[in-house]
PDB file of C-alpha atoms and ligand atoms in Angstrom:
ATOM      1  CA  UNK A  17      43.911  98.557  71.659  1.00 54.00           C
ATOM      2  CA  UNK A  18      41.577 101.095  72.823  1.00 56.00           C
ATOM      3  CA  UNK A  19      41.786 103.252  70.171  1.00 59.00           C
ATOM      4  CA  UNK A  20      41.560 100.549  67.622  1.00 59.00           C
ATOM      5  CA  UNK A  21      38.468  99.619  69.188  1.00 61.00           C
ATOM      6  CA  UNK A  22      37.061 102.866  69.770  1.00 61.00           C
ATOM      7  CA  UNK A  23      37.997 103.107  65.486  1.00 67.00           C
ATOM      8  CA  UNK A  24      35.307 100.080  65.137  1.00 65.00           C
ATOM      9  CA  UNK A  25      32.926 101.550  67.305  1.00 72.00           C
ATOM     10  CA  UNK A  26      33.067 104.723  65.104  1.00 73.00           C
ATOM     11  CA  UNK A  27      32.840 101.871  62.155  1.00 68.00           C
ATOM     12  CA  UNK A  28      29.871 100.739  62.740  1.00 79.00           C
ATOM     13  CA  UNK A  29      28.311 103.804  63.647  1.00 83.00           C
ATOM     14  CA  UNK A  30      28.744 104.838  60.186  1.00 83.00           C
ATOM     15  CA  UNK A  31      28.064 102.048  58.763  1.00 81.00           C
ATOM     16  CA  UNK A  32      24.658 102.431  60.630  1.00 85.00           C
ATOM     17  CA  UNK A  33      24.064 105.931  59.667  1.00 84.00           C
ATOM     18  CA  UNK A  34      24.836 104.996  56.073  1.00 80.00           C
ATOM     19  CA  UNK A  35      22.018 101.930  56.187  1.00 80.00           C
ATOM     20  CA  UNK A  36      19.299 104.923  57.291  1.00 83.00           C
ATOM     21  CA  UNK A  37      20.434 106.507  54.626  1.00 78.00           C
ATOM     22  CA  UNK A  38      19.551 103.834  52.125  1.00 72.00           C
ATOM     23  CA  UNK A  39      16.544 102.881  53.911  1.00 76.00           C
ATOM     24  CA  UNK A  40      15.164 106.571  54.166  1.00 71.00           C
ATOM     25  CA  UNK A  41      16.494 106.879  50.233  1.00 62.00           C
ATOM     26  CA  UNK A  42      14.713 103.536  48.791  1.00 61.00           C
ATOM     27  CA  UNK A  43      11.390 104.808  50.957  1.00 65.00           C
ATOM     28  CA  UNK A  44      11.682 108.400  49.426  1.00 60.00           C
ATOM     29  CA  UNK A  45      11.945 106.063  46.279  1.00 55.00           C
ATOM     30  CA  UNK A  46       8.704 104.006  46.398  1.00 59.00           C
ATOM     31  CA  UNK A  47       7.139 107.268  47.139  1.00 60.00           C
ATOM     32  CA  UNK A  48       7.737 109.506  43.748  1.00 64.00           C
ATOM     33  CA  UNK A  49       7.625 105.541  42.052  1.00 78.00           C
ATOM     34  CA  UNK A  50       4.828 104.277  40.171  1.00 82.00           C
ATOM     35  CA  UNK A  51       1.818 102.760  41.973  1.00 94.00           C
ATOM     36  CA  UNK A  52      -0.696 101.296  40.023  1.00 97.00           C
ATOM     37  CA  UNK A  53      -4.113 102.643  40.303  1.00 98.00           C
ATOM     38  CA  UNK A  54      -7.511 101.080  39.806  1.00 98.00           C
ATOM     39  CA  UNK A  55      -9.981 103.738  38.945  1.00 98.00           C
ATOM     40  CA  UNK A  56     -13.597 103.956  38.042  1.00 98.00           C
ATOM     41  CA  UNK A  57     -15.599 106.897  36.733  1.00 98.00           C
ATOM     42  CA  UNK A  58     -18.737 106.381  36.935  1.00 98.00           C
ATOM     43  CA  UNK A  59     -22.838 107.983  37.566  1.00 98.00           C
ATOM     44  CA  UNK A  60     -24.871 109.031  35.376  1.00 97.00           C
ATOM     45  CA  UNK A  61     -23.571 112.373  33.662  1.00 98.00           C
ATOM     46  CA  UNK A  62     -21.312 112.593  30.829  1.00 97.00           C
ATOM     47  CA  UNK A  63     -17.593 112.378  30.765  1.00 98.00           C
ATOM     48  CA  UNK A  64     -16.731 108.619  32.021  1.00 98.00           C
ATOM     49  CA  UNK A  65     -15.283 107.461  28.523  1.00 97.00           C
ATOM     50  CA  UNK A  66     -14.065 110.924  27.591  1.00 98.00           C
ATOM     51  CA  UNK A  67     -12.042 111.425  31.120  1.00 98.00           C
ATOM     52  CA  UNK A  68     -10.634 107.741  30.351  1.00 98.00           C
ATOM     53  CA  UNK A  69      -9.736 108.431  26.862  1.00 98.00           C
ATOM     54  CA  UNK A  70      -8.187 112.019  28.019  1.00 98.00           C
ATOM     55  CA  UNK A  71      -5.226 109.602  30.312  1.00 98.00           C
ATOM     56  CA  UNK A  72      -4.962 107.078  27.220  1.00 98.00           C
ATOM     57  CA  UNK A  73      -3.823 110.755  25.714  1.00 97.00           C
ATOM     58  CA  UNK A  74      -2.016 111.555  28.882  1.00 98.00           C
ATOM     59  CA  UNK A  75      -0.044 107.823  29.213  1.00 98.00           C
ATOM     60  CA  UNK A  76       0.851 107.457  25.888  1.00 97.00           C
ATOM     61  CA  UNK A  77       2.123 111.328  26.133  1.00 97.00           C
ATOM     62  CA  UNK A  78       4.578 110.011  28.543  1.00 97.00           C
ATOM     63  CA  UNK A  79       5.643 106.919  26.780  1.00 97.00           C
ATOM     64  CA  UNK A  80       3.512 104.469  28.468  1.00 97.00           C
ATOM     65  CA  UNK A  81       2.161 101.503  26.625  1.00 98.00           C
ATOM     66  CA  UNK A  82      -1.584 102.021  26.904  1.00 98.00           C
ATOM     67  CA  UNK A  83      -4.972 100.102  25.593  1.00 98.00           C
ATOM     68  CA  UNK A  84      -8.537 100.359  25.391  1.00 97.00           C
ATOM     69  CA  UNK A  85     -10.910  97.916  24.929  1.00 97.00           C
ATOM     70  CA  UNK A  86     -14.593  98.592  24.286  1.00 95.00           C
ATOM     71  CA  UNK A  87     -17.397  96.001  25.428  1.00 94.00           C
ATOM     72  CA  UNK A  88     -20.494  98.291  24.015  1.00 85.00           C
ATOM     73  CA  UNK A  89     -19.106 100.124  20.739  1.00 78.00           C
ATOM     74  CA  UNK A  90     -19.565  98.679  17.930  1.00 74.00           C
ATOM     75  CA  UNK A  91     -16.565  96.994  15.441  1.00 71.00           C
ATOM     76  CA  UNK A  92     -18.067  98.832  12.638  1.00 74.00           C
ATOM     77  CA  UNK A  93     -17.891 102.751  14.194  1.00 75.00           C
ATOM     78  CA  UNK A  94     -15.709 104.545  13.254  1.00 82.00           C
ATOM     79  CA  UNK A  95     -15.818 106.958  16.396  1.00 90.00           C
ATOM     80  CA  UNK A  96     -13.595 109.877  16.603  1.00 95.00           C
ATOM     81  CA  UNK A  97     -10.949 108.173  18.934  1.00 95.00           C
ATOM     82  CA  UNK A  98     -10.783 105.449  16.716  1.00 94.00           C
ATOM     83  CA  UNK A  99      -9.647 107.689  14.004  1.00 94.00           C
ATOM     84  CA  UNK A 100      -7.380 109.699  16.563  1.00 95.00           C
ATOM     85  CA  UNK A 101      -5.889 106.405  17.809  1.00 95.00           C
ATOM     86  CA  UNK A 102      -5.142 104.625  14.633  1.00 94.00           C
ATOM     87  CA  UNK A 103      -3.093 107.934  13.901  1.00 96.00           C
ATOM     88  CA  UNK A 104      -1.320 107.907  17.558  1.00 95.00           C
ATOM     89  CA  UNK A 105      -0.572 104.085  16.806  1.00 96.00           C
ATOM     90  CA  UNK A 106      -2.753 103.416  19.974  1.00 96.00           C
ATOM     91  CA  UNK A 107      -4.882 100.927  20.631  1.00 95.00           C
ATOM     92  CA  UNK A 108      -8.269 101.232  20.929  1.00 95.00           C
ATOM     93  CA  UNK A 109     -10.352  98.127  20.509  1.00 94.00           C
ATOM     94  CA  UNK A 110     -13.845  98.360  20.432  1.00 91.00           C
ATOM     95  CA  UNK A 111     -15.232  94.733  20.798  1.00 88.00           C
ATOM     96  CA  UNK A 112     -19.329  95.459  21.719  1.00 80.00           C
ATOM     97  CA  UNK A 113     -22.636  95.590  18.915  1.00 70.00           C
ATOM     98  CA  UNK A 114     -23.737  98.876  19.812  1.00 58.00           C
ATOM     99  CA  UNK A 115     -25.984  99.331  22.893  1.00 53.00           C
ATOM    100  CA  UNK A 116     -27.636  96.495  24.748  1.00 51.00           C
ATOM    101  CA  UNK A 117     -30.658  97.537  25.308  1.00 53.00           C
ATOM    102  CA  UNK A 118     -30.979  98.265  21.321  1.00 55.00           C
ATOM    103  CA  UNK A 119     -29.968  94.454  20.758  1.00 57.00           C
ATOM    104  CA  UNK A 120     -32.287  91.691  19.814  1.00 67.00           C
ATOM    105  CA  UNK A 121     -29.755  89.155  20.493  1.00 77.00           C
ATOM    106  CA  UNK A 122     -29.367  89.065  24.010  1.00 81.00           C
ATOM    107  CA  UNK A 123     -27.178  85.730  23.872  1.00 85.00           C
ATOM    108  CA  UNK A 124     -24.514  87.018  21.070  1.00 85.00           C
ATOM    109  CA  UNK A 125     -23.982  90.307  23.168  1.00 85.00           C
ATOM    110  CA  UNK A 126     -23.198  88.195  26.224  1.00 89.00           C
ATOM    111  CA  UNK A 127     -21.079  86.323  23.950  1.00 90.00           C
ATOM    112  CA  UNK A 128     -19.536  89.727  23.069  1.00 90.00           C
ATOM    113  CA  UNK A 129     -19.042  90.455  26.637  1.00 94.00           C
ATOM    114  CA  UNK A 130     -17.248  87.508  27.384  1.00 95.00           C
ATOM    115  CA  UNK A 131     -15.075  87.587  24.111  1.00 94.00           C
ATOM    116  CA  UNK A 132     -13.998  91.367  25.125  1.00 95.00           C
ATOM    117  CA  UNK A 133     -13.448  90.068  28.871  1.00 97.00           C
ATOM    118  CA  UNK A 134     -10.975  87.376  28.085  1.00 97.00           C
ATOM    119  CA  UNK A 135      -8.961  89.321  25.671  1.00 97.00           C
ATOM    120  CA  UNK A 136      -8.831  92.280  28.698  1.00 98.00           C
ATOM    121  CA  UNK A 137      -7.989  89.463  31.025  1.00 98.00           C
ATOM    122  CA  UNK A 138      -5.027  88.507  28.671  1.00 98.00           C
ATOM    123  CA  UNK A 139      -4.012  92.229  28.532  1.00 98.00           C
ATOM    124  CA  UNK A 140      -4.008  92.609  32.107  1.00 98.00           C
ATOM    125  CA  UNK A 141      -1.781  89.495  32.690  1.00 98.00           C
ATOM    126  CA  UNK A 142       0.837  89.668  29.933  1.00 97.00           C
ATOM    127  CA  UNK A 143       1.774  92.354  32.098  1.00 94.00           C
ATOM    128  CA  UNK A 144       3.078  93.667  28.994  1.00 96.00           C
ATOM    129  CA  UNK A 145       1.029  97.375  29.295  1.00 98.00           C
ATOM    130  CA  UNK A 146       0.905  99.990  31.897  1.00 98.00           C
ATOM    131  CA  UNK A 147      -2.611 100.933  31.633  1.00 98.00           C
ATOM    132  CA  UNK A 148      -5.515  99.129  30.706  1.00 98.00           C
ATOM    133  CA  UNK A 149      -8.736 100.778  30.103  1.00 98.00           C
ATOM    134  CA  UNK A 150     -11.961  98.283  30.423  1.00 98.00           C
ATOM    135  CA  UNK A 151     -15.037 100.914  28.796  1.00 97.00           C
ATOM    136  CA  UNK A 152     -18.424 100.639  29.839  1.00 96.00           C
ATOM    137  CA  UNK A 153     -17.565  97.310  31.415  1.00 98.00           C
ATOM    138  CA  UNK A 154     -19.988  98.099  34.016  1.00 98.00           C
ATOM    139  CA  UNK A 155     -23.079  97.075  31.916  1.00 95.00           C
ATOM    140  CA  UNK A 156     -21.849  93.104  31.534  1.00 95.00           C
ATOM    141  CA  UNK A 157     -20.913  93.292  35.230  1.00 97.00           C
ATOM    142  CA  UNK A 158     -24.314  94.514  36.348  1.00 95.00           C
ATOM    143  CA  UNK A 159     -26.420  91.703  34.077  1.00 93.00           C
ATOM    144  CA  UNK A 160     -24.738  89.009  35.577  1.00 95.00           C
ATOM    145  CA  UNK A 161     -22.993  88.056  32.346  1.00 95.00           C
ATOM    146  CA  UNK A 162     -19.625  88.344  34.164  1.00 97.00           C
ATOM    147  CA  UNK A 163     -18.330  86.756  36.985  1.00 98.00           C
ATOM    148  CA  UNK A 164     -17.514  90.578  39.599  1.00 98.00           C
ATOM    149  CA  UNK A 165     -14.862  88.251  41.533  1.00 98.00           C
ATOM    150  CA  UNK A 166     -13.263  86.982  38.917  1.00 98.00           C
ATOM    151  CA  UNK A 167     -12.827  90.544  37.670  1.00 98.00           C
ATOM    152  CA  UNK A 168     -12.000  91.933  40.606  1.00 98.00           C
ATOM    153  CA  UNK A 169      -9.237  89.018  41.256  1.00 98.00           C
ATOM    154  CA  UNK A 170      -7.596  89.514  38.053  1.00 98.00           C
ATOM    155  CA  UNK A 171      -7.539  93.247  39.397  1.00 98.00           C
ATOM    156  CA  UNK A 172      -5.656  92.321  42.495  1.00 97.00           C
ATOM    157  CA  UNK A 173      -3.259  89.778  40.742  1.00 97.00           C
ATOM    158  CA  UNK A 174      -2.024  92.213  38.551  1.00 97.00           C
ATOM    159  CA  UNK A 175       1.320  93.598  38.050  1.00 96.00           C
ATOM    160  CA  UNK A 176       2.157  96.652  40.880  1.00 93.00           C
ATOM    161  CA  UNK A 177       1.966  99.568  38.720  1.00 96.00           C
ATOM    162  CA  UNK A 178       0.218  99.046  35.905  1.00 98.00           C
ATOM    163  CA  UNK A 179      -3.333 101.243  36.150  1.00 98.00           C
ATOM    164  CA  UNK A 180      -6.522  99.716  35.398  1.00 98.00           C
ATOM    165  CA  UNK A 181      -9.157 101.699  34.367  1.00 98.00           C
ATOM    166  CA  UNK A 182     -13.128 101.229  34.523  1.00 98.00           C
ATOM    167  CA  UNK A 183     -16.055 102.937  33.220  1.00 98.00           C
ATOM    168  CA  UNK A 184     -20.046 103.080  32.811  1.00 98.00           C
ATOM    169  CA  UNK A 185     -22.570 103.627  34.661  1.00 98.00           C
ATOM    170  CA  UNK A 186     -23.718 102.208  38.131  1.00 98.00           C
ATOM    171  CA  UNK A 187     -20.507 100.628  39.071  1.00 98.00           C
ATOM    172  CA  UNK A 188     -20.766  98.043  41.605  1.00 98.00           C
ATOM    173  CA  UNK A 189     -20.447  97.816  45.271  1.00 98.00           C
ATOM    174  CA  UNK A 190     -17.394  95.565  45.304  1.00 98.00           C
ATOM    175  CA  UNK A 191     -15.591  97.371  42.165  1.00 98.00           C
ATOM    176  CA  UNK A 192     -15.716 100.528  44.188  1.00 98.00           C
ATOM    177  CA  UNK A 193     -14.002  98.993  47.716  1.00 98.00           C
ATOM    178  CA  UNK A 194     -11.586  97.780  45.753  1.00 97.00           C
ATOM    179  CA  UNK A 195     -10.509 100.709  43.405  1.00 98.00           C
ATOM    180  CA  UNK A 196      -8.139 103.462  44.603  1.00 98.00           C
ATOM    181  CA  UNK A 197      -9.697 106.137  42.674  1.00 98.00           C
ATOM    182  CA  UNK A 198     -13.736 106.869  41.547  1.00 98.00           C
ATOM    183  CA  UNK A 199     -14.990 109.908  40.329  1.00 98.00           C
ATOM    184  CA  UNK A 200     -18.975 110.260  39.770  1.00 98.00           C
ATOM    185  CA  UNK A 201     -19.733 112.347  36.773  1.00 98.00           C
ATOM    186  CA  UNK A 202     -23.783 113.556  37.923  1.00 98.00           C
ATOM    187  CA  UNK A 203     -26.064 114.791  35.141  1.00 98.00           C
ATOM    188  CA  UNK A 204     -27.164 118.303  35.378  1.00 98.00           C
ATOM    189  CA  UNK A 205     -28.299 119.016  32.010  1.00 97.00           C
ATOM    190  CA  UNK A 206     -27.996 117.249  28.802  1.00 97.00           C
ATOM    191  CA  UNK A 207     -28.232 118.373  25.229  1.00 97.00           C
ATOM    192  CA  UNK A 208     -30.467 115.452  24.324  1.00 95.00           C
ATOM    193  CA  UNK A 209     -33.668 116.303  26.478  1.00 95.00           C
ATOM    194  CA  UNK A 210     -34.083 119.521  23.972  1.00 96.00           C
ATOM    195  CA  UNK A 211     -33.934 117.251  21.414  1.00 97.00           C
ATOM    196  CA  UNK A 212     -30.302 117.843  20.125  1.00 97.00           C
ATOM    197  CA  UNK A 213     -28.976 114.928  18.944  1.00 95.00           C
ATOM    198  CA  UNK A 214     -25.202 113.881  19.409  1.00 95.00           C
ATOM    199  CA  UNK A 215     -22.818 116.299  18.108  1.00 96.00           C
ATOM    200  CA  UNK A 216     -19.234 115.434  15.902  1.00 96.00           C
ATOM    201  CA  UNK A 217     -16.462 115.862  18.439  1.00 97.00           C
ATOM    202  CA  UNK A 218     -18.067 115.689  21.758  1.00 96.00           C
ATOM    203  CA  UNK A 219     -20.317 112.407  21.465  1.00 94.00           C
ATOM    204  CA  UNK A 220     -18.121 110.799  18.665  1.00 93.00           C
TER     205      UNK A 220
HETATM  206  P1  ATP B 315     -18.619 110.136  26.993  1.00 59.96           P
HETATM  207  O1  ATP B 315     -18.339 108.954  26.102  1.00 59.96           O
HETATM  208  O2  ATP B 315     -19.101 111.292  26.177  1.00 59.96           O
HETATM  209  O3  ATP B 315     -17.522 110.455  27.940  1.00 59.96           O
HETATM  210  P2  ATP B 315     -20.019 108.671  29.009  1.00 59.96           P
HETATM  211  O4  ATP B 315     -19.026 107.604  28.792  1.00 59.96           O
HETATM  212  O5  ATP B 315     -20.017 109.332  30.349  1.00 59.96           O
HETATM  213  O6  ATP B 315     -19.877 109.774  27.888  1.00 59.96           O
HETATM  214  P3  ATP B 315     -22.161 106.798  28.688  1.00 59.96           P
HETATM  215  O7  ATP B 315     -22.909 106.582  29.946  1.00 59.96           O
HETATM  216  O8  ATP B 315     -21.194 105.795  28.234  1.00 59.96           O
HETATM  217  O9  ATP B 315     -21.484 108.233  28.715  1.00 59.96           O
HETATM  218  O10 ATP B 315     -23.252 107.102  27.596  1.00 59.96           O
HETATM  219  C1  ATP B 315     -22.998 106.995  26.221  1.00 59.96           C
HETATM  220  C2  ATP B 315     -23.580 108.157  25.483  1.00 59.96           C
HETATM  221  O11 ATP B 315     -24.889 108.457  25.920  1.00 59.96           O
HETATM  222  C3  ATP B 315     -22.788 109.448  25.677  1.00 59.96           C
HETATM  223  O12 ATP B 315     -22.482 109.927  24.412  1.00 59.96           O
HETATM  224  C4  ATP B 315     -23.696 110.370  26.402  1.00 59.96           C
HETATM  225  O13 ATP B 315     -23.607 111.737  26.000  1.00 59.96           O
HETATM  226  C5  ATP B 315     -25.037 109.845  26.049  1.00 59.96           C
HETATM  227  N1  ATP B 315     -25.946 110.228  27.139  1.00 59.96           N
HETATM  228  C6  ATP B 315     -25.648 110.384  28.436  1.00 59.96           C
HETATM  229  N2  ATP B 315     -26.716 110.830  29.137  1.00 59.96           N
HETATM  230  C7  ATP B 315     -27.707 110.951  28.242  1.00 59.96           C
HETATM  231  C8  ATP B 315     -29.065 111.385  28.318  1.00 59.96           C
HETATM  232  N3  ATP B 315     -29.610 111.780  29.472  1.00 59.96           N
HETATM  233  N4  ATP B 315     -29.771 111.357  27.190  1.00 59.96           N
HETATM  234  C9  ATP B 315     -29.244 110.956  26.027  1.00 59.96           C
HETATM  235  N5  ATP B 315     -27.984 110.575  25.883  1.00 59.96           N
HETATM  236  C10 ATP B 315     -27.213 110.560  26.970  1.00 59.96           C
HETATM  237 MG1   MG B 316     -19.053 105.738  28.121  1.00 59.96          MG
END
């Protein structure tokens, strides 16, 4: 009797070192396991789109399903990522006229903006990528024409570890509490105030 009980006693102890085992193994898990990022680059230096196209390379290196979607550049260029993309099988959508402050037609680029919006918006919840990159979304966020906590709700309602990724200039306030990761790029010099215009391979 005593030793049978002393046998269950040694049991259960096992049994309770093997469930800290499990526990300490699923933590050690969730640790090296994918947690989805949002991240911003943003100021006013070069580098925001580039450093978001350069994990597009990165993620869809690894096998991730990866998108881009472009609310300034135009349908109609034909940008060097484009070209890159189309020959990765990538997607890069660009969904914007060109720059805003170019535009006559304040009312169609807002249009635009809320055209590229819902199709990231769909991206985002088919769940179906692991990184979606919103470019130069900024610029529609800071003239009002979209709704900051409706972005920044679709942001939070997403699925765990798929990264979101945001860039332009002047990012705002709330975008930047809520993302996990922002990087200022901060002119020093640029090409363009010595009159060089944009170069093949660096600008486009
Ligand atoms: P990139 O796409 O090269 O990574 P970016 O996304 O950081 O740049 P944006 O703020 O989106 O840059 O600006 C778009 C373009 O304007 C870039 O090609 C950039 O080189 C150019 N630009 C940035 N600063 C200046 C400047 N001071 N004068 C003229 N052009 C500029
Ligand atoms: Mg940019």
């Amino acid at each position: 009797m005593r030793d049978e009980r002393r046998s269950i006693e040694e049991l259960s102890e096992e049994r309770r070192a093997q469930q800290r085992q499990e526990l300490a193994d699923k933590r050690a898990h969730r640790q090296k396991g994918r947690h989805g990022l949002v991240i911003v680059n943003t100021g006013n230096g070069k580098g925001k789109t580039s450093a978001a196209l350069g994990m597009l390379m990165r993620s869809w290196g690894q096998g991730m399903r990866a998108v881009m979607l472009q609310f300034l550049k135009a349908q109609t260029g034909n940008w060097g990522e484009i070209k890159a993309a189309r020959r990765m099988g990538v997607e890069i959508i660009p969904l914007g006229d060109g720059f805003t402050w170019e535009s006559e037609n304040l009312e169609h680029d807002r249009a635009l903006a809320h055209q590229c919006w819902r199709l990231c918006r769909e991206k985002i919840e088919s769940g179906q990528y692991d990184v979606v990159i919103m470019d130069e979304i900024t610029y529609p966020l800071q003239y009002g024409w979209l709704d900051l906590e409706e972005v920044l709700a679709v942001l939070r309602a997403r699925r765990l570890e798929m990264h979101v990724i945001l860039t332009g200039r002047d990012a705002p306030e709330g975008l930047i509490e809520c993302a996990d990761l922002v990087t200022e790029m901060r002119e020093i010099k640029h090409p363009f105030e010595r009159g060089i215009m944009a170069q093949k391979g660096i600008e486009f």
